[in-house]
Structure formats: C-alpha cells, structure tokens
Amino acid sequence: FLRDPAERLLSLYLDKINGSDERWKKHFVSRYGLNGTPTFEAFVKMLDGERTSCPLNGKISDTRRLGGIDWCTDEHWAPQTFNCGLSEFLPRFKFIGSLNRVEHQAKQILQHVGLWESYGRYYHEEKSFVPHSSCIVPPPELKVGDMLSGFQQQQRRMTKKDKMVPTKEQGTMKFAHHSTQSQSKVDEYYTEELKAIVKRLYANDYKVWNLIKDEEELMSGRELAMKLSSTCNENAIR
C-alpha cells in the first residue's frame, strides 16, 4: 500500500523529527548533527542538499548526510519505490493499493485469500492490545461481532451533512469516517516551493502514486508496469 509522497514525508516529520517522543528527536539530532528541531521547510531543504557521505556508514554526525534521495537515504524517508523490491520486480507484485482506499482494498485481499467471511467481516477484539504512547487514534468504537464495510473499521457517526441513506443491510454495518486532517496539514506546511522540491525528489514515487491514487480497486504489478511503460513488463525478470 502506497501513500501520497508529500503527505508521507510530512507525517514522518511530525512524528519523528518534531513529534512528542523525545527518544526519536534525540536519535535524529544525534545521527545527523541537527541543531535542535528544524522547521519542516529546513528539513525538506536539507534533503534537497548535496550528500557528503552515506548515513549508513560511519559515525560522524553531519547535516549534509541528510542530502540526496538515493539508496543511502534513511529508511524513514526513502522512496516507497525502493521498498520490497518494488523498483526491480514490479510485475511480480500481485496487489498494489493506496492508503487512501486501504479499508476497501484490504477487504479485497481478504476476500481473495478466503478470509473475509471468517475473519475480516466481523470485528475481533484484540485482548493483548496495549495502547502506545504515540497513538492518537483510539481503537474502533465497535462491539465484537459487529459487521463491517471494510477491514476493522470504526463506526461512522451520521451527521446532517451526510446524504447517504443507509440500506437495510447497511443499517447493521459500521463505516469508516474519512479524515481530512492530514490534507489540512499538507496545506498548512507546504509552500509551492516545497511541493516542487518533493515532487522532484520523489519523482518515481509520484509516477506510481498518480496511477493508483484514484483507483477503487487494487492493481497488480503487471497492470501498473504496463501503464508505466509498454516495455517495462516485457523486460522484467520472469
């Protein structure tokens, strides 16, 4: 499952670089020689700088090690196309989806492997669940046995703004509420200049993201490869 590259980078910054967990802050300050917590603009421009050494090698702290998006890039903000061999073996992937559609698409995967009716369709209590200090989203407001519209979704509270009229079947289901908080933060933190920088740094991620972001259904790697290039699928290792 892939995510909007700009939103993903901002999420990383707010969680790890400028989050509430001091352990992560100290980790990155120490690893990259940061002078306190940089602004988001400063952080992005550091990534856009020229790299002096691979951060995976050596112990010298230097902000210039942040520069560049390549195979030496810190895994927390490395391109998504570098993960799981996606850039090398794209046609071999059976399912590729978007986090924007994860509830519906996770259901598709469970249906494909025959686990939707026995596992995914109903809410299951996690008895060993221990809330994490950095978790700001509460567990779903569900009862064991509730029927779901997507995988492990929290109940949606209907408001006057909602135009959906529940069917008889939908009346017993729980629906996820789509949050726009992340998008509002993108608008708050990104200038046009920063958007342009991120689009350039994560150009390959955007090539894939732009093809899947509006798709309701999962795509296979083979389908995606053919959309990216007519020769991509033919030249892939079989």
GROMACS .gro file of C-alpha atoms in nm:
model
  238
    1PHE     CA    1   0.000   0.000   0.000
    2LEU     CA    2   0.146   0.334  -0.109
    3ARG     CA    3   0.087   0.684   0.023
    4ASP     CA    4   0.093   1.035  -0.120
    5PRO     CA    5   0.471   1.113  -0.106
    6ALA     CA    6   0.422   1.469   0.022
    7GLU     CA    7   0.180   1.358   0.293
    8ARG     CA    8   0.409   1.069   0.389
    9LEU     CA    9   0.712   1.298   0.428
   10LEU     CA   10   0.517   1.545   0.640
   11SER     CA   11   0.383   1.262   0.855
   12LEU     CA   12   0.739   1.142   0.913
   13TYR     CA   13   0.849   1.491   1.011
   14LEU     CA   14   0.561   1.544   1.254
   15ASP     CA   15   0.603   1.201   1.410
   16LYS     CA   16   0.978   1.150   1.427
   17ILE     CA   17   1.153   1.486   1.382
   18ASN     CA   18   0.907   1.718   1.554
   19GLY     CA   19   0.688   1.476   1.747
   20SER     CA   20   0.619   1.424   2.114
   21ASP     CA   21   0.857   1.129   2.153
   22GLU     CA   22   1.187   1.275   2.273
   23ARG     CA   23   1.369   0.948   2.200
   24TRP     CA   24   1.314   0.985   1.827
   25LYS     CA   25   1.408   1.352   1.834
   26LYS     CA   26   1.736   1.275   2.012
   27HIS     CA   27   1.805   0.989   1.771
   28PHE     CA   28   1.787   1.207   1.461
   29VAL     CA   29   1.962   1.503   1.624
   30SER     CA   30   2.250   1.274   1.716
   31ARG     CA   31   2.260   1.083   1.387
   32TYR     CA   32   2.254   1.389   1.164
   33GLY     CA   33   2.404   1.656   1.388
   34LEU     CA   34   2.088   1.866   1.386
   35ASN     CA   35   2.090   2.191   1.580
   36GLY     CA   36   1.767   2.127   1.765
   37THR     CA   37   1.444   2.061   1.578
   38PRO     CA   38   1.446   2.205   1.226
   39THR     CA   39   1.138   2.358   1.070
   40PHE     CA   40   0.968   2.148   0.805
   41GLU     CA   41   1.096   2.385   0.536
   42ALA     CA   42   1.453   2.348   0.665
   43PHE     CA   43   1.417   1.971   0.682
   44VAL     CA   44   1.298   1.943   0.320
   45LYS     CA   45   1.577   2.170   0.201
   46MET     CA   46   1.830   1.956   0.388
   47LEU     CA   47   1.702   1.655   0.196
   48ASP     CA   48   1.745   1.855  -0.123
   49GLY     CA   49   2.107   1.932  -0.041
   50GLU     CA   50   2.421   1.762  -0.166
   51ARG     CA   51   2.521   1.448   0.021
   52THR     CA   52   2.875   1.429   0.159
   53SER     CA   53   2.864   1.072   0.287
   54CYS     CA   54   2.627   0.781   0.321
   55PRO     CA   55   2.447   0.796   0.659
   56LEU     CA   56   2.461   0.417   0.673
   57ASN     CA   57   2.839   0.435   0.703
   58GLY     CA   58   3.049   0.594   0.974
   59LYS     CA   59   2.952   0.766   1.296
   60ILE     CA   60   3.023   1.129   1.212
   61SER     CA   61   2.716   1.349   1.267
   62ASP     CA   62   2.672   1.595   0.984
   63THR     CA   63   2.354   1.754   0.849
   64ARG     CA   64   2.498   1.720   0.499
   65ARG     CA   65   2.447   1.345   0.528
   66LEU     CA   66   2.076   1.418   0.500
   67GLY     CA   67   2.111   1.541   0.144
   68GLY     CA   68   2.010   1.338  -0.156
   69ILE     CA   69   1.741   1.077  -0.218
   70ASP     CA   70   1.914   0.753  -0.314
   71TRP     CA   71   1.993   0.406  -0.182
   72CYS     CA   72   2.176   0.563   0.114
   73THR     CA   73   1.869   0.760   0.223
   74ASP     CA   74   1.737   0.695   0.573
   75GLU     CA   75   1.466   0.428   0.552
   76HIS     CA   76   1.214   0.657   0.721
   77TRP     CA   77   1.202   0.891   0.421
   78ALA     CA   78   1.348   0.673   0.145
   79PRO     CA   79   1.127   0.649  -0.167
   80GLN     CA   80   0.848   0.394  -0.142
   81THR     CA   81   0.958   0.252  -0.476
   82PHE     CA   82   1.279   0.139  -0.302
   83ASN     CA   83   1.081  -0.082  -0.063
   84CYS     CA   84   1.024  -0.456  -0.101
   85GLY     CA   85   1.198  -0.469  -0.439
   86LEU     CA   86   0.920  -0.264  -0.598
   87SER     CA   87   1.155  -0.087  -0.837
   88GLU     CA   88   1.317  -0.413  -0.953
   89PHE     CA   89   1.030  -0.662  -0.955
   90LEU     CA   90   0.716  -0.456  -1.004
   91PRO     CA   91   0.540  -0.706  -1.239
   92ARG     CA   92   0.574  -0.977  -0.975
   93PHE     CA   93   0.352  -0.796  -0.725
   94LYS     CA   94   0.001  -0.938  -0.715
   95PHE     CA   95  -0.162  -0.646  -0.536
   96ILE     CA   96  -0.069  -0.279  -0.511
   97GLY     CA   97  -0.304  -0.040  -0.337
   98SER     CA   98  -0.341   0.309  -0.193
   99LEU     CA   99  -0.366   0.402   0.174
  100ASN     CA  100  -0.649   0.632   0.066
  101ARG     CA  101  -0.853   0.318  -0.009
  102VAL     CA  102  -0.700   0.079   0.244
  103GLU     CA  103  -1.030  -0.018   0.411
  104HIS     CA  104  -1.193  -0.128   0.088
  105GLN     CA  105  -0.877  -0.275  -0.067
  106ALA     CA  106  -0.780  -0.470   0.245
  107LYS     CA  107  -1.124  -0.628   0.220
  108GLN     CA  108  -1.048  -0.729  -0.139
  109ILE     CA  109  -0.727  -0.903  -0.031
  110LEU     CA  110  -0.905  -1.091   0.247
  111GLN     CA  111  -1.176  -1.196   0.002
  112HIS     CA  112  -0.911  -1.317  -0.242
  113VAL     CA  113  -0.748  -1.542   0.019
  114GLY     CA  114  -1.082  -1.660   0.158
  115LEU     CA  115  -1.061  -1.486   0.496
  116TRP     CA  116  -1.322  -1.212   0.466
  117GLU     CA  117  -1.625  -1.412   0.582
  118SER     CA  118  -1.440  -1.597   0.858
  119TYR     CA  119  -1.217  -1.316   0.982
  120GLY     CA  120  -1.246  -0.974   0.817
  121ARG     CA  121  -1.623  -0.929   0.805
  122TYR     CA  122  -1.666  -0.906   1.181
  123TYR     CA  123  -1.486  -0.706   1.444
  124HIS     CA  124  -1.243  -0.909   1.657
  125GLU     CA  125  -1.128  -0.795   1.998
  126GLU     CA  126  -0.752  -0.780   2.045
  127LYS     CA  127  -0.719  -0.896   2.405
  128SER     CA  128  -0.346  -0.823   2.424
  129PHE     CA  129  -0.384  -0.467   2.294
  130VAL     CA  130  -0.171  -0.217   2.482
  131PRO     CA  131  -0.218   0.149   2.380
  132HIS     CA  132   0.104   0.305   2.253
  133SER     CA  133   0.202   0.640   2.392
  134SER     CA  134   0.228   0.790   2.043
  135CYS     CA  135  -0.105   0.651   1.921
  136ILE     CA  136  -0.351   0.938   1.883
  137VAL     CA  137  -0.627   0.742   1.711
  138PRO     CA  138  -0.843   0.547   1.960
  139PRO     CA  139  -0.942   0.186   1.891
  140PRO     CA  140  -1.258   0.144   1.680
  141GLU     CA  141  -1.583   0.202   1.867
  142LEU     CA  142  -1.717  -0.145   1.791
  143LYS     CA  143  -1.859  -0.444   1.965
  144VAL     CA  144  -1.735  -0.795   1.897
  145GLY     CA  145  -1.948  -0.937   1.619
  146ASP     CA  146  -2.030  -0.605   1.451
  147MET     CA  147  -2.045  -0.632   1.072
  148LEU     CA  148  -1.803  -0.410   0.885
  149SER     CA  149  -1.798  -0.235   0.548
  150GLY     CA  150  -1.418  -0.263   0.537
  151PHE     CA  151  -1.146  -0.430   0.740
  152GLN     CA  152  -1.157  -0.341   1.113
  153GLN     CA  153  -1.333  -0.011   1.057
  154GLN     CA  154  -1.458   0.221   1.326
  155GLN     CA  155  -1.817   0.330   1.339
  156ARG     CA  156  -1.918   0.632   1.137
  157ARG     CA  157  -2.150   0.879   1.304
  158MET     CA  158  -2.405   1.009   1.057
  159THR     CA  159  -2.445   1.389   1.051
  160LYS     CA  160  -2.685   1.626   0.882
  161LYS     CA  161  -2.422   1.682   0.613
  162ASP     CA  162  -2.434   1.316   0.514
  163LYS     CA  163  -2.655   1.249   0.216
  164MET     CA  164  -2.617   0.872   0.232
  165VAL     CA  165  -2.936   0.685   0.310
  166PRO     CA  166  -2.848   0.355   0.479
  167THR     CA  167  -2.999   0.043   0.325
  168LYS     CA  168  -3.144  -0.229   0.542
  169GLU     CA  169  -2.813  -0.415   0.525
  170GLN     CA  170  -2.606  -0.102   0.583
  171GLY     CA  171  -2.805  -0.023   0.892
  172THR     CA  172  -2.620  -0.300   1.078
  173MET     CA  173  -2.277  -0.212   0.941
  174LYS     CA  174  -2.013   0.025   1.069
  175PHE     CA  175  -1.847   0.272   0.834
  176ALA     CA  176  -1.510   0.441   0.849
  177HIS     CA  177  -1.501   0.817   0.874
  178HIS     CA  178  -1.265   0.974   0.623
  179SER     CA  179  -1.042   1.224   0.800
  180THR     CA  180  -0.912   1.530   0.618
  181GLN     CA  181  -0.668   1.620   0.893
  182SER     CA  182  -0.360   1.507   0.705
  183GLN     CA  183  -0.461   1.705   0.397
  184SER     CA  184  -0.518   2.016   0.605
  185LYS     CA  185  -0.167   1.976   0.745
  186VAL     CA  186  -0.025   1.943   0.395
  187ASP     CA  187  -0.185   2.275   0.306
  188GLU     CA  188  -0.052   2.427   0.627
  189TYR     CA  189   0.309   2.314   0.597
  190TYR     CA  190   0.375   2.306   0.223
  191THR     CA  191   0.458   2.610   0.015
  192GLU     CA  192   0.459   2.584  -0.364
  193GLU     CA  193   0.838   2.575  -0.348
  194LEU     CA  194   0.841   2.280  -0.106
  195LYS     CA  195   0.582   2.092  -0.313
  196ALA     CA  196   0.805   2.133  -0.619
  197ILE     CA  197   1.110   2.006  -0.429
  198VAL     CA  198   0.929   1.696  -0.301
  199LYS     CA  199   0.785   1.620  -0.645
  200ARG     CA  200   1.136   1.631  -0.787
  201LEU     CA  201   1.298   1.429  -0.508
  202TYR     CA  202   1.026   1.163  -0.514
  203ALA     CA  203   0.959   1.170  -0.889
  204ASN     CA  204   0.946   0.790  -0.922
  205ASP     CA  205   0.708   0.758  -0.628
  206TYR     CA  206   0.479   1.010  -0.792
  207LYS     CA  207   0.481   0.819  -1.120
  208VAL     CA  208   0.333   0.520  -0.939
  209TRP     CA  209   0.115   0.719  -0.699
  210ASN     CA  210  -0.054   0.916  -0.976
  211LEU     CA  211  -0.165   0.589  -1.137
  212ILE     CA  212  -0.317   0.431  -0.827
  213LYS     CA  213  -0.440   0.717  -0.607
  214ASP     CA  214  -0.788   0.735  -0.759
  215GLU     CA  215  -0.835   0.363  -0.821
  216GLU     CA  216  -1.106   0.199  -0.613
  217GLU     CA  217  -0.981  -0.149  -0.694
  218LEU     CA  218  -0.639  -0.298  -0.630
  219MET     CA  219  -0.398  -0.311  -0.922
  220SER     CA  220  -0.150  -0.584  -0.999
  221GLY     CA  221   0.215  -0.503  -1.050
  222ARG     CA  222   0.186  -0.626  -1.408
  223GLU     CA  223  -0.101  -0.384  -1.480
  224LEU     CA  224   0.091  -0.099  -1.323
  225ALA     CA  225   0.410  -0.185  -1.511
  226MET     CA  226   0.226  -0.174  -1.842
  227LYS     CA  227   0.085   0.169  -1.757
  228LEU     CA  228   0.428   0.298  -1.664
  229SER     CA  229   0.596   0.164  -1.976
  230SER     CA  230   0.498  -0.061  -2.263
  231THR     CA  231   0.839  -0.229  -2.240
  232CYS     CA  232   0.856  -0.245  -1.859
  233ASN     CA  233   0.663  -0.571  -1.833
  234GLU     CA  234   0.848  -0.733  -2.123
  235ASN     CA  235   1.190  -0.652  -1.977
  236ALA     CA  236   1.106  -0.763  -1.623
  237ILE     CA  237   1.281  -1.065  -1.481
  238ARG     CA  238   1.047  -1.363  -1.516
   0.00000   0.00000   0.00000
